Structure formats: structure tokens, C-alpha cells
PDB file of C-alpha atoms in Angstrom:
ATOM      1  CA  MET A   1     -68.575  37.410   1.958  1.00  0.00           C
ATOM      2  CA  ARG A   2     -67.892  40.559  -0.073  1.00  0.00           C
ATOM      3  CA  GLY A   3     -70.589  43.023  -0.974  1.00  0.00           C
ATOM      4  CA  ALA A   4     -73.222  40.996   0.640  1.00  0.00           C
ATOM      5  CA  ALA A   5     -74.265  39.877   3.993  1.00  0.00           C
ATOM      6  CA  ALA A   6     -73.997  36.450   5.362  1.00  0.00           C
ATOM      7  CA  LEU A   7     -77.080  35.741   7.295  1.00  0.00           C
ATOM      8  CA  ALA A   8     -77.278  33.202  10.003  1.00  0.00           C
ATOM      9  CA  LEU A   9     -80.586  32.484  11.524  1.00  0.00           C
ATOM     10  CA  GLY A  10     -81.081  30.504  14.629  1.00  0.00           C
ATOM     11  CA  LEU A  11     -84.514  29.711  15.752  1.00  0.00           C
ATOM     12  CA  LEU A  12     -85.581  28.543  19.136  1.00  0.00           C
ATOM     13  CA  ALA A  13     -89.251  28.087  19.728  1.00  0.00           C
ATOM     14  CA  ALA A  14     -90.790  27.439  23.082  1.00  0.00           C
ATOM     15  CA  CYS A  15     -94.430  26.870  23.769  1.00  0.00           C
ATOM     16  CA  ALA A  16     -96.186  28.872  26.441  1.00  0.00           C
ATOM     17  CA  ALA A  17     -99.519  27.287  25.911  1.00  0.00           C
ATOM     18  CA  ASP A  18    -102.027  25.356  27.923  1.00  0.00           C
ATOM     19  CA  ARG A  19    -101.976  22.572  25.380  1.00  0.00           C
ATOM     20  CA  PRO A  20     -99.330  21.099  23.107  1.00  0.00           C
ATOM     21  CA  ARG A  21     -98.230  23.288  20.289  1.00  0.00           C
ATOM     22  CA  ALA A  22     -99.729  22.410  16.947  1.00  0.00           C
ATOM     23  CA  PRO A  23     -97.241  20.975  14.456  1.00  0.00           C
ATOM     24  CA  ASP A  24     -97.766  23.849  12.080  1.00  0.00           C
ATOM     25  CA  ALA A  25     -97.364  26.575  14.699  1.00  0.00           C
ATOM     26  CA  ALA A  26     -94.089  27.965  13.446  1.00  0.00           C
ATOM     27  CA  PRO A  27     -93.329  31.674  13.538  1.00  0.00           C
ATOM     28  CA  PRO A  28     -94.872  33.042  10.356  1.00  0.00           C
ATOM     29  CA  LEU A  29     -92.360  35.815   9.731  1.00  0.00           C
ATOM     30  CA  VAL A  30     -88.643  36.145   9.288  1.00  0.00           C
ATOM     31  CA  LEU A  31     -86.806  39.461   9.271  1.00  0.00           C
ATOM     32  CA  ARG A  32     -83.605  39.589   7.260  1.00  0.00           C
ATOM     33  CA  THR A  33     -81.234  42.363   6.392  1.00  0.00           C
ATOM     34  CA  VAL A  34     -79.654  43.076   3.037  1.00  0.00           C
ATOM     35  CA  PRO A  35     -76.934  45.733   2.603  1.00  0.00           C
ATOM     36  CA  ALA A  36     -77.587  48.020  -0.341  1.00  0.00           C
ATOM     37  CA  GLY A  37     -74.946  50.695  -0.764  1.00  0.00           C
ATOM     38  CA  ASP A  38     -75.258  53.197   2.026  1.00  0.00           C
ATOM     39  CA  SER A  39     -78.493  51.630   3.116  1.00  0.00           C
ATOM     40  CA  LEU A  40     -79.609  48.555   4.861  1.00  0.00           C
ATOM     41  CA  ARG A  41     -82.784  46.917   3.621  1.00  0.00           C
ATOM     42  CA  LEU A  42     -84.894  45.152   6.185  1.00  0.00           C
ATOM     43  CA  VAL A  43     -86.885  42.496   4.393  1.00  0.00           C
ATOM     44  CA  LEU A  44     -89.855  40.827   5.964  1.00  0.00           C
ATOM     45  CA  ASP A  45     -90.458  37.345   4.630  1.00  0.00           C
ATOM     46  CA  ALA A  46     -93.603  35.384   5.272  1.00  0.00           C
ATOM     47  CA  ALA A  47     -93.178  31.699   5.947  1.00  0.00           C
ATOM     48  CA  PRO A  48     -94.672  29.364   3.352  1.00  0.00           C
ATOM     49  CA  GLY A  49     -98.420  29.356   3.606  1.00  0.00           C
ATOM     50  CA  TRP A  50     -98.616  32.785   5.208  1.00  0.00           C
ATOM     51  CA  ARG A  51     -99.489  36.160   3.748  1.00  0.00           C
ATOM     52  CA  ILE A  52     -98.804  39.626   5.078  1.00  0.00           C
ATOM     53  CA  ASN A  53    -101.727  42.036   5.204  1.00  0.00           C
ATOM     54  CA  ALA A  54    -101.073  45.053   2.997  1.00  0.00           C
ATOM     55  CA  ARG A  55    -104.049  47.024   4.247  1.00  0.00           C
ATOM     56  CA  VAL A  56    -102.239  47.699   7.476  1.00  0.00           C
ATOM     57  CA  LYS A  57     -98.563  47.776   6.734  1.00  0.00           C
ATOM     58  CA  PRO A  58     -95.970  46.166   8.990  1.00  0.00           C
ATOM     59  CA  VAL A  59     -94.215  48.603  11.285  1.00  0.00           C
ATOM     60  CA  LEU A  60     -91.061  48.506  13.361  1.00  0.00           C
ATOM     61  CA  GLU A  61     -91.727  50.630  16.428  1.00  0.00           C
ATOM     62  CA  SER A  62     -88.570  51.902  18.055  1.00  0.00           C
ATOM     63  CA  ALA A  63     -88.403  52.599  21.750  1.00  0.00           C
ATOM     64  CA  ASP A  64     -88.117  56.324  21.039  1.00  0.00           C
ATOM     65  CA  GLY A  65     -91.390  56.256  19.143  1.00  0.00           C
ATOM     66  CA  THR A  66     -89.921  56.232  15.674  1.00  0.00           C
ATOM     67  CA  LEU A  67     -91.957  54.219  13.203  1.00  0.00           C
ATOM     68  CA  LEU A  68     -90.313  52.355  10.377  1.00  0.00           C
ATOM     69  CA  ARG A  69     -92.913  51.182   7.889  1.00  0.00           C
ATOM     70  CA  PHE A  70     -92.530  48.234   5.553  1.00  0.00           C
ATOM     71  CA  ASP A  71     -93.989  48.431   2.099  1.00  0.00           C
ATOM     72  CA  ALA A  72     -93.831  46.899  -1.353  1.00  0.00           C
ATOM     73  CA  THR A  73     -95.317  47.771  -4.697  1.00  0.00           C
ATOM     74  CA  GLY A  74     -96.356  44.256  -5.574  1.00  0.00           C
ATOM     75  CA  LEU A  75     -99.747  43.318  -4.192  1.00  0.00           C
ATOM     76  CA  THR A  76    -102.112  40.444  -4.780  1.00  0.00           C
ATOM     77  CA  PRO A  77    -104.886  41.155  -7.317  1.00  0.00           C
ATOM     78  CA  ASP A  78    -107.319  41.970  -4.534  1.00  0.00           C
ATOM     79  CA  SER A  79    -104.793  44.435  -3.065  1.00  0.00           C
ATOM     80  CA  ALA A  80    -105.201  42.771   0.297  1.00  0.00           C
ATOM     81  CA  TYR A  81    -101.786  41.163   0.689  1.00  0.00           C
ATOM     82  CA  PHE A  82     -98.205  41.735  -0.307  1.00  0.00           C
ATOM     83  CA  ALA A  83     -97.198  39.722  -3.350  1.00  0.00           C
ATOM     84  CA  GLU A  84     -93.538  40.327  -2.573  1.00  0.00           C
ATOM     85  CA  PRO A  85     -91.761  40.770   0.757  1.00  0.00           C
ATOM     86  CA  PRO A  86     -92.295  44.257   2.181  1.00  0.00           C
ATOM     87  CA  VAL A  87     -89.134  46.216   2.804  1.00  0.00           C
ATOM     88  CA  ALA A  88     -88.007  49.042   5.052  1.00  0.00           C
ATOM     89  CA  VAL A  89     -84.784  50.908   4.450  1.00  0.00           C
ATOM     90  CA  VAL A  90     -82.452  52.373   7.031  1.00  0.00           C
ATOM     91  CA  SER A  91     -79.120  54.084   6.672  1.00  0.00           C
ATOM     92  CA  ALA A  92     -76.213  51.701   7.077  1.00  0.00           C
ATOM     93  CA  ARG A  93     -74.391  54.529   8.819  1.00  0.00           C
ATOM     94  CA  ALA A  94     -77.033  55.057  11.443  1.00  0.00           C
ATOM     95  CA  ARG A  95     -75.586  54.824  14.887  1.00  0.00           C
ATOM     96  CA  ASN A  96     -78.644  53.546  16.618  1.00  0.00           C
ATOM     97  CA  PRO A  97     -79.117  49.800  16.615  1.00  0.00           C
ATOM     98  CA  ILE A  98     -82.120  48.256  14.972  1.00  0.00           C
ATOM     99  CA  ARG A  99     -84.292  47.686  17.939  1.00  0.00           C
ATOM    100  CA  GLY A 100     -87.969  47.758  18.687  1.00  0.00           C
ATOM    101  CA  THR A 101     -91.231  45.966  18.151  1.00  0.00           C
ATOM    102  CA  LEU A 102     -92.068  44.703  14.713  1.00  0.00           C
ATOM    103  CA  ARG A 103     -95.793  44.408  14.220  1.00  0.00           C
ATOM    104  CA  ALA A 104     -97.514  42.764  11.269  1.00  0.00           C
ATOM    105  CA  SER A 105    -100.929  41.455  10.423  1.00  0.00           C
ATOM    106  CA  VAL A 106    -100.734  38.033   8.847  1.00  0.00           C
ATOM    107  CA  CYS A 107    -103.115  35.488   7.450  1.00  0.00           C
ATOM    108  CA  ALA A 108    -102.527  31.787   6.976  1.00  0.00           C
ATOM    109  CA  ALA A 109    -103.678  30.134   3.806  1.00  0.00           C
ATOM    110  CA  GLY A 110    -106.839  28.160   4.342  1.00  0.00           C
ATOM    111  CA  GLU A 111    -107.778  29.743   7.651  1.00  0.00           C
ATOM    112  CA  ALA A 112    -109.542  32.913   6.503  1.00  0.00           C
ATOM    113  CA  VAL A 113    -108.663  34.881   9.602  1.00  0.00           C
ATOM    114  CA  CYS A 114    -106.205  37.621  10.425  1.00  0.00           C
ATOM    115  CA  ARG A 115    -103.915  37.715  13.407  1.00  0.00           C
ATOM    116  CA  VAL A 116    -101.250  40.079  14.637  1.00  0.00           C
ATOM    117  CA  VAL A 117     -97.672  38.975  15.097  1.00  0.00           C
ATOM    118  CA  ARG A 118     -95.263  40.965  17.233  1.00  0.00           C
ATOM    119  CA  LEU A 119     -91.531  40.491  17.072  1.00  0.00           C
ATOM    120  CA  GLU A 120     -89.284  42.077  19.647  1.00  0.00           C
ATOM    121  CA  VAL A 121     -86.207  42.965  17.652  1.00  0.00           C
ATOM    122  CA  GLY A 122     -83.021  43.963  19.397  1.00  0.00           C
ATOM    123  CA  GLY A 123     -79.765  44.375  17.560  1.00  0.00           C
ATOM    124  CA  LYS A 124     -76.342  45.953  17.564  1.00  0.00           C
ATOM    125  CA  ARG A 125     -73.949  46.631  14.779  1.00  0.00           C
TER     126      ARG A 125
ATOM    127  CA  MET B   1    -111.031  27.143  22.331  1.00  0.00           C
ATOM    128  CA  PRO B   2    -108.039  26.732  24.596  1.00  0.00           C
ATOM    129  CA  LYS B   3    -105.836  29.712  24.746  1.00  0.00           C
ATOM    130  CA  THR B   4    -102.785  28.868  22.749  1.00  0.00           C
ATOM    131  CA  ALA B   5     -99.729  30.921  22.082  1.00  0.00           C
ATOM    132  CA  LEU B   6     -96.328  30.292  20.715  1.00  0.00           C
ATOM    133  CA  LEU B   7     -93.320  32.127  21.966  1.00  0.00           C
ATOM    134  CA  ALA B   8     -90.400  32.025  19.668  1.00  0.00           C
ATOM    135  CA  VAL B   9     -87.017  33.511  20.095  1.00  0.00           C
ATOM    136  CA  LEU B  10     -85.107  34.354  17.000  1.00  0.00           C
ATOM    137  CA  SER B  11     -81.453  35.030  17.048  1.00  0.00           C
ATOM    138  CA  LEU B  12     -80.042  36.494  13.917  1.00  0.00           C
ATOM    139  CA  ALA B  13     -76.502  37.347  13.104  1.00  0.00           C
ATOM    140  CA  LEU B  14     -75.264  39.273  10.152  1.00  0.00           C
ATOM    141  CA  ALA B  15     -71.592  39.478   9.323  1.00  0.00           C
ATOM    142  CA  GLY B  16     -69.178  40.193   6.536  1.00  0.00           C
ATOM    143  CA  SER B  17     -70.526  43.450   5.205  1.00  0.00           C
ATOM    144  CA  ALA B  18     -69.318  47.023   5.422  1.00  0.00           C
ATOM    145  CA  ALA B  19     -72.097  47.617   7.849  1.00  0.00           C
ATOM    146  CA  GLY B  20     -70.438  45.261  10.245  1.00  0.00           C
ATOM    147  CA  ALA B  21     -72.182  42.700  12.289  1.00  0.00           C
ATOM    148  CA  LEU B  22     -75.736  42.868  13.340  1.00  0.00           C
ATOM    149  CA  GLU B  23     -77.136  40.709  16.008  1.00  0.00           C
ATOM    150  CA  THR B  24     -80.800  40.567  16.474  1.00  0.00           C
ATOM    151  CA  ALA B  25     -82.841  38.779  19.022  1.00  0.00           C
ATOM    152  CA  ALA B  26     -86.532  38.601  18.477  1.00  0.00           C
ATOM    153  CA  ARG B  27     -89.479  37.202  20.291  1.00  0.00           C
ATOM    154  CA  ALA B  28     -92.525  36.272  18.347  1.00  0.00           C
ATOM    155  CA  ALA B  29     -96.017  35.680  19.564  1.00  0.00           C
ATOM    156  CA  ALA B  30     -98.058  33.569  17.239  1.00  0.00           C
ATOM    157  CA  GLN B  31    -100.748  31.023  17.581  1.00  0.00           C
ATOM    158  CA  ALA B  32    -101.529  27.529  16.545  1.00  0.00           C
ATOM    159  CA  ARG B  33    -103.932  26.676  13.796  1.00  0.00           C
ATOM    160  CA  VAL B  34    -107.368  28.190  14.171  1.00  0.00           C
ATOM    161  CA  PRO B  35    -110.221  25.807  14.858  1.00  0.00           C
ATOM    162  CA  LEU B  36    -112.731  27.615  12.703  1.00  0.00           C
ATOM    163  CA  LEU B  37    -116.362  27.634  13.566  1.00  0.00           C
ATOM    164  CA  GLU B  38    -115.708  25.671  16.699  1.00  0.00           C
ATOM    165  CA  SER B  39    -118.588  25.953  19.088  1.00  0.00           C
ATOM    166  CA  PRO B  40    -119.931  25.855  21.649  1.00  0.00           C
ATOM    167  CA  ARG B  41    -116.891  25.711  23.925  1.00  0.00           C
ATOM    168  CA  SER B  42    -118.489  24.008  26.860  1.00  0.00           C
ATOM    169  CA  GLY B  43    -122.212  24.470  26.662  1.00  0.00           C
ATOM    170  CA  PRO B  44    -124.197  27.652  27.139  1.00  0.00           C
ATOM    171  CA  ARG B  45    -122.767  30.190  29.560  1.00  0.00           C
ATOM    172  CA  PRO B  46    -123.693  33.757  30.430  1.00  0.00           C
ATOM    173  CA  ALA B  47    -122.412  36.316  27.972  1.00  0.00           C
ATOM    174  CA  PRO B  48    -120.285  38.978  29.654  1.00  0.00           C
ATOM    175  CA  SER B  49    -121.548  42.547  29.552  1.00  0.00           C
ATOM    176  CA  TRP B  50    -119.607  44.882  27.328  1.00  0.00           C
ATOM    177  CA  ARG B  51    -119.224  48.547  28.238  1.00  0.00           C
ATOM    178  CA  ASN B  52    -118.192  50.205  25.000  1.00  0.00           C
ATOM    179  CA  THR B  53    -118.983  53.903  24.931  1.00  0.00           C
ATOM    180  CA  SER B  54    -118.421  54.830  21.296  1.00  0.00           C
ATOM    181  CA  TRP B  55    -121.102  53.529  18.971  1.00  0.00           C
ATOM    182  CA  LEU B  56    -122.033  53.995  15.353  1.00  0.00           C
ATOM    183  CA  ASN B  57    -125.441  53.315  13.826  1.00  0.00           C
ATOM    184  CA  ALA B  58    -126.917  53.682  17.303  1.00  0.00           C
ATOM    185  CA  ASP B  59    -128.449  56.514  19.307  1.00  0.00           C
ATOM    186  CA  GLY B  60    -126.180  55.707  22.219  1.00  0.00           C
ATOM    187  CA  PRO B  61    -124.382  52.872  23.938  1.00  0.00           C
ATOM    188  CA  ILE B  62    -126.124  49.528  23.593  1.00  0.00           C
ATOM    189  CA  THR B  63    -125.895  47.132  26.492  1.00  0.00           C
ATOM    190  CA  LEU B  64    -126.323  43.396  26.575  1.00  0.00           C
ATOM    191  CA  GLU B  65    -128.991  43.848  29.235  1.00  0.00           C
ATOM    192  CA  SER B  66    -131.046  46.011  26.901  1.00  0.00           C
ATOM    193  CA  LEU B  67    -131.017  43.214  24.331  1.00  0.00           C
ATOM    194  CA  ARG B  68    -132.450  40.540  26.604  1.00  0.00           C
ATOM    195  CA  GLY B  69    -135.124  38.680  24.694  1.00  0.00           C
ATOM    196  CA  ARG B  70    -133.289  39.111  21.392  1.00  0.00           C
ATOM    197  CA  VAL B  71    -130.745  36.904  19.685  1.00  0.00           C
ATOM    198  CA  VAL B  72    -127.428  38.749  19.377  1.00  0.00           C
ATOM    199  CA  LEU B  73    -124.689  38.074  16.869  1.00  0.00           C
ATOM    200  CA  LEU B  74    -121.422  39.763  17.788  1.00  0.00           C
ATOM    201  CA  ASN B  75    -118.899  40.197  15.012  1.00  0.00           C
ATOM    202  CA  PHE B  76    -115.367  41.115  16.022  1.00  0.00           C
ATOM    203  CA  TRP B  77    -113.775  42.833  13.051  1.00  0.00           C
ATOM    204  CA  VAL B  78    -111.571  45.639  11.818  1.00  0.00           C
ATOM    205  CA  PHE B  79    -111.818  47.406   8.489  1.00  0.00           C
ATOM    206  CA  THR B  80    -108.202  46.635   7.550  1.00  0.00           C
ATOM    207  CA  CYS B  81    -108.889  42.901   7.728  1.00  0.00           C
ATOM    208  CA  TYR B  82    -109.721  41.506   4.321  1.00  0.00           C
ATOM    209  CA  ASN B  83    -111.292  38.391   5.790  1.00  0.00           C
ATOM    210  CA  CYS B  84    -113.512  40.628   7.879  1.00  0.00           C
ATOM    211  CA  THR B  85    -114.739  42.868   5.112  1.00  0.00           C
ATOM    212  CA  ASN B  86    -115.318  39.858   2.881  1.00  0.00           C
ATOM    213  CA  THR B  87    -117.712  38.549   5.527  1.00  0.00           C
ATOM    214  CA  VAL B  88    -119.615  41.786   5.997  1.00  0.00           C
ATOM    215  CA  PRO B  89    -122.097  41.121   3.150  1.00  0.00           C
ATOM    216  CA  SER B  90    -123.232  38.001   4.993  1.00  0.00           C
ATOM    217  CA  LEU B  91    -123.788  39.971   8.171  1.00  0.00           C
ATOM    218  CA  VAL B  92    -125.638  42.681   6.295  1.00  0.00           C
ATOM    219  CA  ASP B  93    -127.794  39.923   4.837  1.00  0.00           C
ATOM    220  CA  PHE B  94    -128.499  38.398   8.260  1.00  0.00           C
ATOM    221  CA  ASP B  95    -129.392  41.834   9.598  1.00  0.00           C
ATOM    222  CA  SER B  96    -131.751  42.452   6.712  1.00  0.00           C
ATOM    223  CA  LYS B  97    -133.455  39.071   6.934  1.00  0.00           C
ATOM    224  CA  TYR B  98    -133.720  38.540  10.660  1.00  0.00           C
ATOM    225  CA  ARG B  99    -133.705  41.885  12.478  1.00  0.00           C
ATOM    226  CA  ASP B 100    -137.496  41.995  12.523  1.00  0.00           C
ATOM    227  CA  GLN B 101    -137.606  38.434  13.805  1.00  0.00           C
ATOM    228  CA  GLY B 102    -135.480  39.280  16.831  1.00  0.00           C
ATOM    229  CA  LEU B 103    -131.869  39.246  15.699  1.00  0.00           C
ATOM    230  CA  THR B 104    -129.480  42.054  16.575  1.00  0.00           C
ATOM    231  CA  VAL B 105    -126.177  42.053  14.738  1.00  0.00           C
ATOM    232  CA  ILE B 106    -123.484  44.068  16.486  1.00  0.00           C
ATOM    233  CA  GLY B 107    -120.067  44.811  15.093  1.00  0.00           C
ATOM    234  CA  ILE B 108    -117.278  45.105  17.617  1.00  0.00           C
ATOM    235  CA  HIS B 109    -114.579  47.052  15.830  1.00  0.00           C
ATOM    236  CA  THR B 110    -111.281  46.066  17.441  1.00  0.00           C
ATOM    237  CA  PRO B 111    -108.088  47.510  15.924  1.00  0.00           C
ATOM    238  CA  GLU B 112    -105.157  45.272  15.127  1.00  0.00           C
ATOM    239  CA  PHE B 113    -102.540  48.008  15.348  1.00  0.00           C
ATOM    240  CA  PRO B 114    -101.820  50.982  17.616  1.00  0.00           C
ATOM    241  CA  PRO B 115    -103.524  54.318  16.865  1.00  0.00           C
ATOM    242  CA  TYR B 116    -100.913  55.416  14.322  1.00  0.00           C
ATOM    243  CA  ALA B 117    -102.422  52.980  11.813  1.00  0.00           C
ATOM    244  CA  GLY B 118    -105.737  54.837  11.743  1.00  0.00           C
ATOM    245  CA  GLU B 119    -107.913  51.962  12.850  1.00  0.00           C
ATOM    246  CA  HIS B 120    -108.886  53.811  16.017  1.00  0.00           C
ATOM    247  CA  ASP B 121    -110.212  56.845  14.180  1.00  0.00           C
ATOM    248  CA  LYS B 122    -113.946  57.068  14.268  1.00  0.00           C
ATOM    249  CA  ALA B 123    -114.075  58.841  10.912  1.00  0.00           C
ATOM    250  CA  ASN B 124    -112.283  55.924   9.278  1.00  0.00           C
ATOM    251  CA  VAL B 125    -114.730  53.485  10.788  1.00  0.00           C
ATOM    252  CA  VAL B 126    -117.620  55.620   9.562  1.00  0.00           C
ATOM    253  CA  ARG B 127    -116.174  55.490   6.057  1.00  0.00           C
ATOM    254  CA  ALA B 128    -115.938  51.721   6.293  1.00  0.00           C
ATOM    255  CA  LEU B 129    -119.568  51.434   7.373  1.00  0.00           C
ATOM    256  CA  GLU B 130    -120.595  53.476   4.365  1.00  0.00           C
ATOM    257  CA  LYS B 131    -118.362  51.532   2.006  1.00  0.00           C
ATOM    258  CA  TYR B 132    -119.696  48.182   3.117  1.00  0.00           C
ATOM    259  CA  HIS B 133    -123.304  49.317   3.630  1.00  0.00           C
ATOM    260  CA  ILE B 134    -123.338  48.391   7.287  1.00  0.00           C
ATOM    261  CA  ALA B 135    -126.555  49.507   8.965  1.00  0.00           C
ATOM    262  CA  TYR B 136    -126.310  47.484  12.162  1.00  0.00           C
ATOM    263  CA  PRO B 137    -124.753  48.964  15.311  1.00  0.00           C
ATOM    264  CA  VAL B 138    -121.000  48.979  15.620  1.00  0.00           C
ATOM    265  CA  ALA B 139    -119.053  49.638  18.783  1.00  0.00           C
ATOM    266  CA  GLN B 140    -115.503  50.911  18.793  1.00  0.00           C
ATOM    267  CA  ASP B 141    -113.373  48.642  20.932  1.00  0.00           C
ATOM    268  CA  ASN B 142    -110.205  50.690  20.815  1.00  0.00           C
ATOM    269  CA  ASP B 143    -108.931  49.443  24.168  1.00  0.00           C
ATOM    270  CA  ASP B 144    -109.572  45.763  23.268  1.00  0.00           C
ATOM    271  CA  ARG B 145    -111.690  45.445  26.371  1.00  0.00           C
ATOM    272  CA  THR B 146    -114.600  43.611  24.795  1.00  0.00           C
ATOM    273  CA  TRP B 147    -112.214  41.555  22.668  1.00  0.00           C
ATOM    274  CA  ASN B 148    -110.471  40.396  25.824  1.00  0.00           C
ATOM    275  CA  LEU B 149    -113.720  40.011  27.715  1.00  0.00           C
ATOM    276  CA  TYR B 150    -114.842  37.426  25.179  1.00  0.00           C
ATOM    277  CA  GLY B 151    -111.420  35.816  24.784  1.00  0.00           C
ATOM    278  CA  ILE B 152    -111.255  36.580  21.072  1.00  0.00           C
ATOM    279  CA  ARG B 153    -108.052  35.790  19.175  1.00  0.00           C
ATOM    280  CA  TYR B 154    -108.801  36.230  15.495  1.00  0.00           C
ATOM    281  CA  TRP B 155    -110.385  38.598  12.986  1.00  0.00           C
ATOM    282  CA  PRO B 156    -113.156  37.972  12.145  1.00  0.00           C
ATOM    283  CA  SER B 157    -114.754  36.167  15.064  1.00  0.00           C
ATOM    284  CA  PHE B 158    -118.361  35.599  15.943  1.00  0.00           C
ATOM    285  CA  VAL B 159    -120.324  35.028  19.129  1.00  0.00           C
ATOM    286  CA  LEU B 160    -123.985  34.097  18.992  1.00  0.00           C
ATOM    287  CA  ILE B 161    -125.983  34.872  22.130  1.00  0.00           C
ATOM    288  CA  ASP B 162    -129.467  33.518  22.780  1.00  0.00           C
ATOM    289  CA  ARG B 163    -132.534  35.353  24.036  1.00  0.00           C
ATOM    290  CA  LYS B 164    -131.553  34.601  27.630  1.00  0.00           C
ATOM    291  CA  GLY B 165    -128.164  36.221  27.285  1.00  0.00           C
ATOM    292  CA  ARG B 166    -126.189  32.996  27.033  1.00  0.00           C
ATOM    293  CA  ILE B 167    -123.355  32.303  24.623  1.00  0.00           C
ATOM    294  CA  ARG B 168    -124.450  29.436  22.435  1.00  0.00           C
ATOM    295  CA  TYR B 169    -122.100  29.470  19.472  1.00  0.00           C
ATOM    296  CA  GLU B 170    -118.672  30.870  18.753  1.00  0.00           C
ATOM    297  CA  GLY B 171    -116.379  30.738  15.792  1.00  0.00           C
ATOM    298  CA  ALA B 172    -113.950  32.528  13.539  1.00  0.00           C
ATOM    299  CA  GLY B 173    -113.230  32.851   9.875  1.00  0.00           C
ATOM    300  CA  GLU B 174    -114.457  34.440   6.685  1.00  0.00           C
ATOM    301  CA  PHE B 175    -117.586  33.224   4.982  1.00  0.00           C
ATOM    302  CA  HIS B 176    -119.720  34.348   2.074  1.00  0.00           C
ATOM    303  CA  VAL B 177    -123.403  34.636   1.305  1.00  0.00           C
ATOM    304  CA  GLY B 178    -124.722  31.203   0.454  1.00  0.00           C
ATOM    305  CA  ASP B 179    -121.632  29.150   1.227  1.00  0.00           C
ATOM    306  CA  ALA B 180    -121.536  26.273   3.696  1.00  0.00           C
ATOM    307  CA  ASP B 181    -120.401  28.376   6.642  1.00  0.00           C
ATOM    308  CA  TYR B 182    -122.989  31.009   5.880  1.00  0.00           C
ATOM    309  CA  ARG B 183    -125.661  28.315   5.955  1.00  0.00           C
ATOM    310  CA  LEU B 184    -124.249  26.968   9.181  1.00  0.00           C
ATOM    311  CA  TRP B 185    -124.437  30.360  10.875  1.00  0.00           C
ATOM    312  CA  GLU B 186    -127.842  31.040   9.431  1.00  0.00           C
ATOM    313  CA  GLY B 187    -129.064  27.729  10.783  1.00  0.00           C
ATOM    314  CA  ARG B 188    -127.780  28.639  14.217  1.00  0.00           C
ATOM    315  CA  ILE B 189    -129.486  32.016  14.069  1.00  0.00           C
ATOM    316  CA  ARG B 190    -132.765  30.449  13.044  1.00  0.00           C
ATOM    317  CA  GLU B 191    -132.455  27.855  15.775  1.00  0.00           C
ATOM    318  CA  LEU B 192    -132.044  30.494  18.456  1.00  0.00           C
ATOM    319  CA  LEU B 193    -134.750  32.715  16.995  1.00  0.00           C
ATOM    320  CA  ALA B 194    -137.145  29.777  17.241  1.00  0.00           C
ATOM    321  CA  GLU B 195    -136.528  29.420  20.958  1.00  0.00           C
ATOM    322  CA  ARG B 196    -138.840  31.215  23.319  1.00  0.00           C
TER     323      ARG B 196
END
């Protein structure tokens, strides 16, 4: 695919619980990458029915302590959640792989609670 | 509430761009649907003693032992949680209506993120107390110790402790002054206040 990235996502979910996993207990976030010139946009999508807390912005914490923050200009009217997927931008020429812990606060529609999701992201170019 | 977690492994491959191929493996920790306002778990049981050292709206650390004889409502919250701050007016209302009758509302401020997000900073918590007109005591739980002690999983969560220091009701989820969940919690508070 020219000028764009082909994204393949495989998902394997295993339950480490003391009771069966609820049918709706799918990972609430998906991280995708979109090339944009000399940059690479990391886009954080919330699964249907989930919202990402904008009061505490998602962060990718690298092992060396570098913080890569996700943000977006579009917010819900109450300014509490992102109305569009938050994005972080890295240089496409960067040598270091995208690796670290992605942390986001998310809320599921109809539950009225917040929870933190952590994604261990490890990649190589 | 049984402890439930979901471990997910994501594998992600990106190919066909000038940037080359990117392979990403991710592990996600999430949880199943929240049973809101579920309580009690398995009948009354002794409330564990917290040991928080940093307090606001208090002359010094408040212990569970010092509150024996009072009904205690613990609210686990953080100022960056919209659901939490939406619920604060209800807690302020409970504090106003029932403090003199024997209720002590205590906020347990437990950050969601590491210190870089600012949730650990006492000055930021102070600003939140002023913004939301919180006059009841609030403990900083920056090491999650009290959160873990009570097995909390969600913001906001609530634990209602009776005059004998026993956990009687637990639950999670936003509610508002006058709504059904508010009335439910108020009924529980009044029930425990009536016990001697």
C-alpha cells in the first residue's frame, strides 16, 4: 500500500480472573499508527461504548522515562472526555522503537466509573 | 465483588510504508462490567485500618479507631475523574445533613496516574477541595495503600462503615443529589445512624 500503512491487528484475549470473563469485557482501547510525512501518528481509539478521560491525558511511558502524551482538540461539551481519538506524534526517522507502557483513564458508557487501562507496547521498525 | 481482570495481548503489524514495518505487542489489563452499588459482599466484616499520613480538612491523621461510634462513609476518588467530581455534591450534602447525627464522610484521594500527571500534588488536591466546596476530611492515598486495603477497583467507590467499625455497604459509580442512587445511599446512612 503506497503512502499509507496497512494495519493488521491480531487480538488474543485471555482471562486471568477468578470467575468467567464477562461477555463485554473486551479491551477498551486500540493503538494504531498512521504515517504522516516525516512523522508517525499514534492514534488511540476507544472501543465502541468507551470514552477516554481528557482530564488526565493518555501517556506512553518509555523505559527511559520519556513521556509521550496523547491529546486532541475535540472534547465532549463537558470537557471531560475526548470527542475524537487522541493522538501522539513521533518522528518516523526515530531510531528507537515504540516501546513502553501506555496508560489511559477510560469510562464505559452506562457505568459511571473510571478505570485505568495499561497497555504494554513493544515494537520494532 | 470478585476480583476480575482481563489480560489481553495485542499483536499489531504495520507494513508497506516508508517507515517500514512496525510490530507491536501489547498487554492490556481491563476489567469486566462493574456491578454498581453491589453490597454487602458477604455480610458485615471488620473494616481495615487505614494509615494515611497526609490529610486535608483535618488537624492531623484520622484513624478508624478514633471514629468508633460514628458511621463512616469512605469515598475513593480523584479530582481528574469526572464521575467522581460529579458525585461530590451528594457527599457534601450528606456531610452537611448528617455530620451532627454521627456521620463522618472521608475522601480517600487515590491517583489514577503516576506523579507526572499532578494528581499526587497536595496543592492540586487543595484546589479541588476549594473548587468543589469539600469540607469533610480527605486523605491523600498516593501509594494506593488504602485503595488496595479495601480492594477498590473503580473511581468513584464507596464503603459505608457502621458504628462498630464493620463494613456494611460497598459500591461504585456516580450519583447525583436526589436521584435513585443518592436515595439508596442516604437510606443506608440513615439506617446505620439509627443503630445504637
